[in-house]
Amino acid sequence: MKKFTADYVFTVDGKTPIPNGLVVTDDEGRILSVSSYNDDNDKSIIHHKGIIVPGFINSHCHLELSHLKGKIEEKEGLPNFIKKVLALRNVSEKEIITAMKEADKLMEKNGIVAVGDISNTSISADIKAQSNIKYHTFIEMVGIDPDIADELVEKADAMKSEFANAGSVSITLHAAYTLSKNLLKNFRKYCKTHKNLISIHNQENDDENALYRYKTGAFVDFYKDLGINIDHFVAMSKNTLQALVPLFPQNQNILLVHNTFTSLKDVYMLKRFDHGFYWCFCPGANLYIENTLPHFDFFTKSELPATLGTDSLASNKTLSILEEMKIVKNSRPEISFETMLQWATLNGAKFFGWEGELGSIEKGKKPGLNLITNFKDGHITDKSEVVKLI
Ligand SMILES: [Zn+2]
């Protein structure tokens, strides 16, 4: 049996924070009880300064891009960022694997217990199978050419077997600007017969809105530079989210990642649809690539749950959910710590269907426990650090 106490325990199960909180777990970390602590004579208890919270859920990462840490210039915008990723992809397998292992360990050290990871190949499968972190892999399909739509779905579905020992797995779309109507149609058909969690990069850059509204903007040049013909693409006079939502599969949870250029009208439009939409914010990557942040206040008006992700080391300086929370807090101090903590823990667990074990400190669960230091006036500070307790 293990006992952990801190100034407060935030259980994230709808109850108020417990002052002088005591969490008792079995040796494997399963929660036996949560209560207030007042026995000063119990020498088996170590009191921590700070707060105890559940292990973090990182809803969006690309383990495969870990070797690109520090290799891509900051603040050059998304089309340039993607061009650099494509240009820098041909490095040795050994280098990629070493960087992925380090990234996996970094996330564990930073109190992340589960990750939604985007994969374009199966190179990360062994690391995920051996990791202490729980993974869901999204096998990502990229292709604006309508003629390759069948092939993309077949290949992605076949790749699932390579992740058989690496956690759960589904196939997914990359982004509005890298799909065709054929691909969307095939994907919708696939989702009718498969349980298939969906994640899509959404409005990370305003040029994707320009492409869908008027067929203008940087992505038109992007495809011209790559020598890819997009004559078949027809502008839809709408932002990408408004254009695509009526075409999305209806029976699956859908994670909308980034939302940096999502308008209030886009947010309100989603109220008309009862798909399982979740927002996912990756503010560190938004500052790195576009030097801007989502309008967090728009999303607090939305009834949809929000989650947090780190994105990859290609577009972030570290992989830490606490660091993402600091960026949100410094941008929008009015968003409460409790709200952000829910984004960082339980909402992600619910999206992936892991809430039976993860996401909140409740009897019978095994969520992992993090200590957060330098917690002042009900909120984290720039000096806050995360210490993984279990
Ligand atoms: Zn991403």
Coordinates of C-alpha atoms and ligand atoms in Angstrom, one line a residue:
M1 CA 0.0 0.0 0.0
K2 CA 1.2 3.5 -0.7
K3 CA 0.1 6.9 0.7
F4 CA 0.4 10.3 -0.9
T5 CA -0.6 13.6 0.5
A6 CA -0.4 17.2 -0.7
D7 CA -1.8 20.6 0.1
Y8 CA -4.7 19.7 -2.2
V9 CA -5.9 16.8 -4.2
F10 CA -7.8 17.6 -7.4
T11 CA -9.7 14.4 -8.1
V12 CA -11.4 15.6 -11.4
D13 CA -14.6 13.6 -10.6
G14 CA -16.8 16.7 -10.1
K15 CA -15.9 17.2 -6.4
T16 CA -14.2 20.2 -4.9
P17 CA -10.4 20.0 -4.3
I18 CA -9.6 18.2 -1.0
P19 CA -7.4 20.2 1.4
N20 CA -4.6 18.1 3.0
G21 CA -5.7 15.4 0.6
L22 CA -4.6 11.8 1.1
V23 CA -4.6 9.3 -1.7
V24 CA -4.0 5.6 -0.8
T25 CA -3.1 3.2 -3.6
D26 CA -2.2 -0.5 -3.8
D27 CA 1.4 -1.4 -4.9
E28 CA 0.3 -1.3 -8.6
G29 CA -1.1 2.2 -8.2
R30 CA -4.8 1.4 -8.1
I31 CA -6.7 3.8 -6.0
L32 CA -8.0 2.4 -2.7
S33 CA -9.2 5.6 -1.1
V34 CA -9.2 9.4 -1.3
S35 CA -9.8 11.5 1.8
S36 CA -8.6 14.4 3.9
Y37 CA -5.6 13.8 6.1
N38 CA -5.2 14.9 9.7
D39 CA -3.1 12.3 11.5
D40 CA 0.3 14.0 12.0
N41 CA 1.6 11.0 13.8
D42 CA 1.5 8.6 10.8
K43 CA 5.2 8.5 9.8
S44 CA 4.4 6.4 6.7
I45 CA 2.9 9.5 5.1
I46 CA 5.1 12.0 3.2
H47 CA 3.4 15.3 2.8
H48 CA 4.2 17.0 -0.5
K49 CA 4.0 20.8 -1.0
G50 CA 1.7 21.4 -4.0
I51 CA -1.2 19.6 -5.5
I52 CA -1.9 16.0 -6.6
V53 CA -3.7 15.5 -9.9
P54 CA -4.4 12.5 -12.1
G55 CA -1.9 11.4 -14.8
F56 CA -2.2 13.5 -18.0
I57 CA -3.6 12.5 -21.3
N58 CA -1.8 13.8 -24.3
S59 CA -4.5 13.7 -27.0
H60 CA -2.2 14.7 -30.0
C61 CA 1.4 13.7 -30.7
H62 CA 3.5 12.5 -33.6
L63 CA 6.1 10.3 -32.1
E64 CA 7.5 9.7 -35.6
L65 CA 8.7 13.3 -35.9
S66 CA 10.7 13.3 -32.7
H67 CA 14.0 13.4 -34.6
L68 CA 13.1 16.8 -36.0
K69 CA 13.5 18.6 -32.7
G70 CA 15.0 22.0 -33.2
K71 CA 15.4 21.4 -37.0
I72 CA 12.6 23.5 -38.3
E73 CA 12.6 27.3 -38.1
E74 CA 9.9 28.8 -35.9
K75 CA 7.1 31.1 -37.0
E76 CA 7.3 30.4 -40.7
G77 CA 3.7 29.3 -41.1
L78 CA 2.2 25.9 -41.8
P79 CA 2.8 25.4 -45.5
N80 CA 6.5 26.0 -45.0
F81 CA 6.6 23.8 -41.9
I82 CA 5.1 20.9 -43.9
K83 CA 7.6 21.4 -46.8
K84 CA 10.4 21.2 -44.2
V85 CA 9.0 18.0 -42.6
L86 CA 8.8 16.4 -46.0
A87 CA 12.3 17.5 -46.9
L88 CA 13.8 16.2 -43.6
R89 CA 12.1 12.9 -43.5
N90 CA 14.8 10.8 -45.1
V91 CA 17.1 10.0 -42.2
S92 CA 18.2 6.7 -40.8
E93 CA 15.8 4.4 -39.1
K94 CA 18.2 4.2 -36.2
E95 CA 18.1 8.0 -35.7
I96 CA 14.3 8.0 -35.8
I97 CA 14.0 5.2 -33.3
T98 CA 16.4 6.7 -30.8
A99 CA 14.6 10.0 -30.9
M100 CA 11.2 8.3 -30.5
K101 CA 12.4 6.3 -27.4
E102 CA 13.7 9.5 -25.8
A103 CA 10.4 11.3 -26.6
D104 CA 8.4 8.4 -25.0
K105 CA 10.5 8.6 -21.8
L106 CA 10.2 12.4 -21.8
M107 CA 6.4 12.1 -21.8
E108 CA 6.5 9.5 -19.0
K109 CA 8.7 11.8 -16.9
N110 CA 6.3 14.7 -17.5
G111 CA 3.4 12.7 -16.0
I112 CA 1.7 11.7 -19.3
V113 CA 0.0 8.3 -18.9
A114 CA -1.7 8.0 -22.3
V115 CA -1.2 9.4 -25.8
G116 CA -3.2 9.7 -29.0
D117 CA -0.4 9.4 -31.6
I118 CA -0.6 10.1 -35.3
S119 CA 1.4 7.7 -37.4
N120 CA 2.1 7.6 -41.2
T121 CA 4.3 4.4 -40.9
S122 CA 4.5 1.5 -38.4
I123 CA 8.0 2.5 -37.2
S124 CA 6.7 3.5 -33.7
A125 CA 4.9 0.2 -33.1
D126 CA 7.6 -1.6 -31.1
I127 CA 8.3 1.4 -28.9
K128 CA 4.5 1.7 -28.1
A129 CA 4.3 -2.0 -27.3
Q130 CA 7.1 -1.7 -24.8
S131 CA 6.2 1.7 -23.3
N132 CA 4.7 2.3 -19.8
I133 CA 2.5 4.8 -21.6
K134 CA -0.9 3.7 -23.1
Y135 CA -1.2 4.5 -26.8
H136 CA -3.9 4.9 -29.3
T137 CA -2.5 5.1 -32.8
F138 CA -4.2 7.0 -35.6
I139 CA -3.0 5.8 -38.9
E140 CA -3.1 8.9 -41.0
M141 CA -4.2 9.1 -44.7
V142 CA -2.9 12.0 -46.8
G143 CA -3.9 12.5 -50.4
I144 CA -5.8 15.2 -52.2
D145 CA -5.7 13.1 -55.5
P146 CA -9.2 11.5 -55.8
D147 CA -7.7 8.6 -57.8
I148 CA -5.7 7.2 -54.8
A149 CA -8.6 7.3 -52.3
D150 CA -9.3 3.5 -52.5
E151 CA -5.7 2.7 -52.2
L152 CA -5.2 5.0 -49.1
V153 CA -8.0 3.3 -47.1
E154 CA -6.9 -0.2 -48.0
K155 CA -3.2 0.5 -47.1
A156 CA -4.2 2.2 -43.8
D157 CA -6.5 -0.6 -42.8
A158 CA -3.8 -3.2 -43.6
M159 CA -1.3 -1.3 -41.5
K160 CA -3.5 -1.7 -38.4
S161 CA -2.2 -5.2 -37.9
E162 CA 1.3 -3.9 -37.4
F163 CA 0.1 -2.1 -34.3
A164 CA -1.6 -5.2 -32.8
N165 CA 0.5 -5.2 -29.7
A166 CA 0.9 -1.4 -29.4
G167 CA -2.5 -0.4 -27.9
S168 CA -5.6 0.6 -29.8
V169 CA -5.6 1.7 -33.4
S170 CA -7.8 3.4 -36.0
I171 CA -7.4 5.0 -39.4
T172 CA -7.9 8.7 -39.9
L173 CA -7.7 11.8 -42.1
H174 CA -4.8 14.3 -41.9
A175 CA -6.5 17.6 -42.7
A176 CA -9.1 19.3 -44.9
Y177 CA -6.4 20.4 -47.4
T178 CA -5.0 16.9 -47.9
L179 CA -8.2 15.0 -48.6
S180 CA -10.5 14.5 -51.6
K181 CA -14.2 14.0 -51.7
N182 CA -13.6 10.4 -52.8
L183 CA -11.4 9.8 -49.8
L184 CA -14.0 11.3 -47.4
K185 CA -16.7 9.1 -49.1
N186 CA -14.6 6.0 -48.7
F187 CA -13.7 6.8 -45.2
R188 CA -17.4 7.4 -44.2
K189 CA -18.2 4.0 -45.7
Y190 CA -15.3 2.4 -43.7
C191 CA -16.6 4.0 -40.4
K192 CA -20.0 2.5 -40.8
T193 CA -18.6 -1.0 -40.3
H194 CA -15.6 -0.3 -38.0
K195 CA -15.3 1.2 -34.5
N196 CA -12.9 3.9 -35.6
L197 CA -11.8 6.9 -33.5
I198 CA -11.2 10.0 -35.8
S199 CA -8.7 12.8 -35.4
I200 CA -8.2 15.6 -38.0
H201 CA -6.0 18.7 -38.0
N202 CA -8.5 21.5 -38.1
Q203 CA -8.0 25.1 -39.1
E204 CA -4.4 25.2 -38.0
N205 CA -3.8 27.8 -40.5
D206 CA -6.1 30.3 -42.2
D207 CA -5.0 29.3 -45.7
E208 CA -7.0 26.1 -45.4
N209 CA -10.1 28.3 -45.0
A210 CA -9.0 30.3 -48.0
L211 CA -8.6 27.1 -50.1
Y212 CA -12.2 26.0 -49.2
R213 CA -13.8 29.4 -49.5
Y214 CA -12.2 30.7 -52.8
K215 CA -9.5 28.3 -53.8
T216 CA -6.9 30.9 -53.0
G217 CA -4.1 31.2 -50.4
A218 CA -0.8 29.5 -49.7
F219 CA -2.0 25.9 -50.3
V220 CA -2.7 26.6 -54.0
D221 CA 1.0 27.5 -54.4
F222 CA 2.0 24.6 -52.1
Y223 CA 0.5 22.1 -54.5
K224 CA 1.8 24.0 -57.5
D225 CA 5.4 23.8 -56.0
L226 CA 4.9 20.0 -55.3
G227 CA 3.7 19.5 -58.9
I228 CA 0.4 18.1 -57.7
N229 CA -2.7 19.0 -59.9
I230 CA -5.7 20.2 -57.9
D231 CA -7.9 21.2 -60.9
H232 CA -10.5 18.8 -59.5
F233 CA -10.8 20.7 -56.3
V234 CA -13.9 23.0 -56.2
A235 CA -14.1 25.9 -53.7
M236 CA -17.2 25.6 -51.4
S237 CA -17.5 29.3 -50.2
K238 CA -17.3 28.1 -46.6
N239 CA -14.6 27.6 -43.9
T240 CA -13.3 24.1 -43.9
L241 CA -15.1 23.0 -40.7
Q242 CA -18.5 24.2 -42.1
A243 CA -17.8 22.5 -45.4
L244 CA -16.7 19.1 -44.0
V245 CA -18.9 18.5 -40.9
P246 CA -22.0 17.5 -42.8
L247 CA -19.8 15.0 -44.7
F248 CA -18.1 13.4 -41.6
P249 CA -19.0 10.0 -40.3
Q250 CA -21.7 10.2 -37.6
N251 CA -21.1 7.2 -35.4
Q252 CA -17.6 7.9 -34.1
N253 CA -15.8 10.3 -31.7
I254 CA -14.1 13.0 -33.7
L255 CA -11.1 15.0 -32.3
L256 CA -10.7 18.4 -34.0
V257 CA -7.0 19.3 -33.4
H258 CA -5.6 22.9 -33.2
N259 CA -8.7 25.1 -34.1
T260 CA -6.4 28.1 -34.3
F261 CA -8.5 29.8 -37.0
T262 CA -11.9 28.4 -36.0
S263 CA -14.4 31.2 -35.9
L264 CA -17.2 31.7 -33.4
K265 CA -19.6 30.9 -36.3
D266 CA -17.8 27.6 -36.8
V267 CA -18.1 26.8 -33.1
Y268 CA -21.8 27.6 -33.0
M269 CA -22.4 25.6 -36.2
L270 CA -21.3 22.4 -34.5
K271 CA -24.3 22.7 -32.1
R272 CA -26.5 21.5 -35.0
F273 CA -24.7 18.2 -35.2
D274 CA -24.7 15.4 -32.6
H275 CA -21.5 13.7 -33.7
G276 CA -19.0 13.0 -30.9
F277 CA -16.9 16.1 -31.4
Y278 CA -14.1 17.0 -29.0
W279 CA -11.7 20.0 -29.4
C280 CA -8.0 19.4 -28.9
F281 CA -5.6 22.4 -28.3
C282 CA -1.8 22.2 -28.9
P283 CA -0.9 25.8 -28.0
G284 CA 2.9 25.2 -27.9
A285 CA 2.9 24.1 -31.6
N286 CA 0.6 27.0 -32.6
L287 CA 3.1 29.5 -31.2
Y288 CA 6.0 27.5 -32.8
I289 CA 4.5 27.3 -36.3
E290 CA 2.0 30.2 -36.7
N291 CA 2.9 32.4 -33.7
T292 CA -0.7 32.6 -32.8
L293 CA -3.2 30.9 -30.4
P294 CA -6.8 29.7 -30.7
H295 CA -9.6 32.0 -29.4
F296 CA -10.0 29.9 -26.2
D297 CA -12.9 32.0 -25.1
F298 CA -14.9 30.8 -28.2
F299 CA -14.6 27.2 -27.1
T300 CA -15.6 27.8 -23.5
K301 CA -18.9 29.0 -25.0
S302 CA -19.2 25.6 -26.8
E303 CA -20.7 22.7 -25.0
L304 CA -18.2 20.3 -26.5
P305 CA -15.4 18.9 -24.3
A306 CA -11.9 20.1 -24.9
T307 CA -8.6 18.2 -24.6
L308 CA -4.9 19.1 -24.8
G309 CA -2.0 17.8 -26.9
T310 CA 1.7 18.5 -27.3
D311 CA 1.9 17.9 -31.0
S312 CA 5.4 16.7 -32.0
L313 CA 9.0 17.7 -31.2
A314 CA 9.2 19.0 -34.7
S315 CA 6.9 21.9 -33.6
N316 CA 7.4 22.0 -29.9
K317 CA 10.3 22.5 -27.4
T318 CA 9.2 19.7 -25.1
L319 CA 6.3 17.2 -24.7
S320 CA 4.6 18.4 -21.5
I321 CA 0.9 18.9 -20.9
L322 CA 1.8 21.2 -17.9
E323 CA 3.7 23.5 -20.3
E324 CA 0.6 23.6 -22.6
M325 CA -1.5 24.5 -19.6
K326 CA 0.9 27.4 -18.8
I327 CA 0.5 28.8 -22.3
V328 CA -3.3 28.7 -22.0
K329 CA -3.2 30.3 -18.6
N330 CA -0.9 33.1 -19.7
S331 CA -3.1 33.8 -22.7
R332 CA -6.5 33.5 -20.9
P333 CA -6.0 33.8 -17.1
E334 CA -9.8 33.8 -16.7
I335 CA -10.0 30.1 -17.6
S336 CA -10.0 28.3 -14.3
F337 CA -7.4 25.7 -13.3
E338 CA -10.2 23.1 -12.8
T339 CA -11.4 23.7 -16.4
M340 CA -7.9 23.2 -17.8
L341 CA -7.2 20.2 -15.7
Q342 CA -10.3 18.6 -17.1
W343 CA -8.9 19.2 -20.6
A344 CA -5.6 17.7 -19.5
T345 CA -7.1 14.5 -17.9
L346 CA -10.7 13.3 -17.9
N347 CA -11.9 14.7 -21.3
G348 CA -9.0 13.0 -23.2
A349 CA -9.7 9.7 -21.3
K350 CA -13.4 9.9 -22.3
F351 CA -12.5 10.6 -25.9
F352 CA -10.4 7.5 -26.2
G353 CA -12.7 5.3 -24.0
W354 CA -10.2 5.0 -21.2
E355 CA -12.2 6.7 -18.4
G356 CA -12.8 3.4 -16.6
E357 CA -9.1 3.4 -15.6
L358 CA -7.7 6.9 -16.4
G359 CA -8.6 10.6 -16.1
S360 CA -9.7 11.0 -12.5
I361 CA -8.7 10.0 -9.0
E362 CA -11.5 7.6 -8.0
K363 CA -11.6 4.3 -6.1
G364 CA -10.8 1.4 -8.4
K365 CA -9.1 3.4 -11.1
K366 CA -5.4 3.4 -11.9
P367 CA -5.0 6.9 -13.3
G368 CA -1.3 7.7 -12.3
L369 CA -0.7 10.5 -9.9
N370 CA 1.2 13.8 -10.6
L371 CA 2.4 16.3 -8.1
I372 CA 2.3 19.9 -9.3
T373 CA 4.6 22.3 -7.4
N374 CA 4.4 26.1 -7.0
F375 CA 0.6 26.2 -7.1
K376 CA -0.6 29.6 -6.0
D377 CA -4.0 31.3 -5.6
G378 CA -5.8 28.4 -7.1
H379 CA -3.7 28.2 -10.2
I380 CA -0.4 27.0 -11.7
T381 CA 2.4 29.5 -12.1
D382 CA 5.3 29.8 -14.6
K383 CA 7.5 28.1 -11.9
S384 CA 5.1 25.1 -11.5
E385 CA 6.7 21.7 -12.3
V386 CA 5.3 18.3 -12.6
V387 CA 6.7 15.3 -10.6
K388 CA 5.3 11.9 -11.5
L389 CA 4.5 10.2 -8.2
I390 CA 3.2 6.9 -9.8
Ligands
ZN1 ZN -0.3 17.2 -35.6

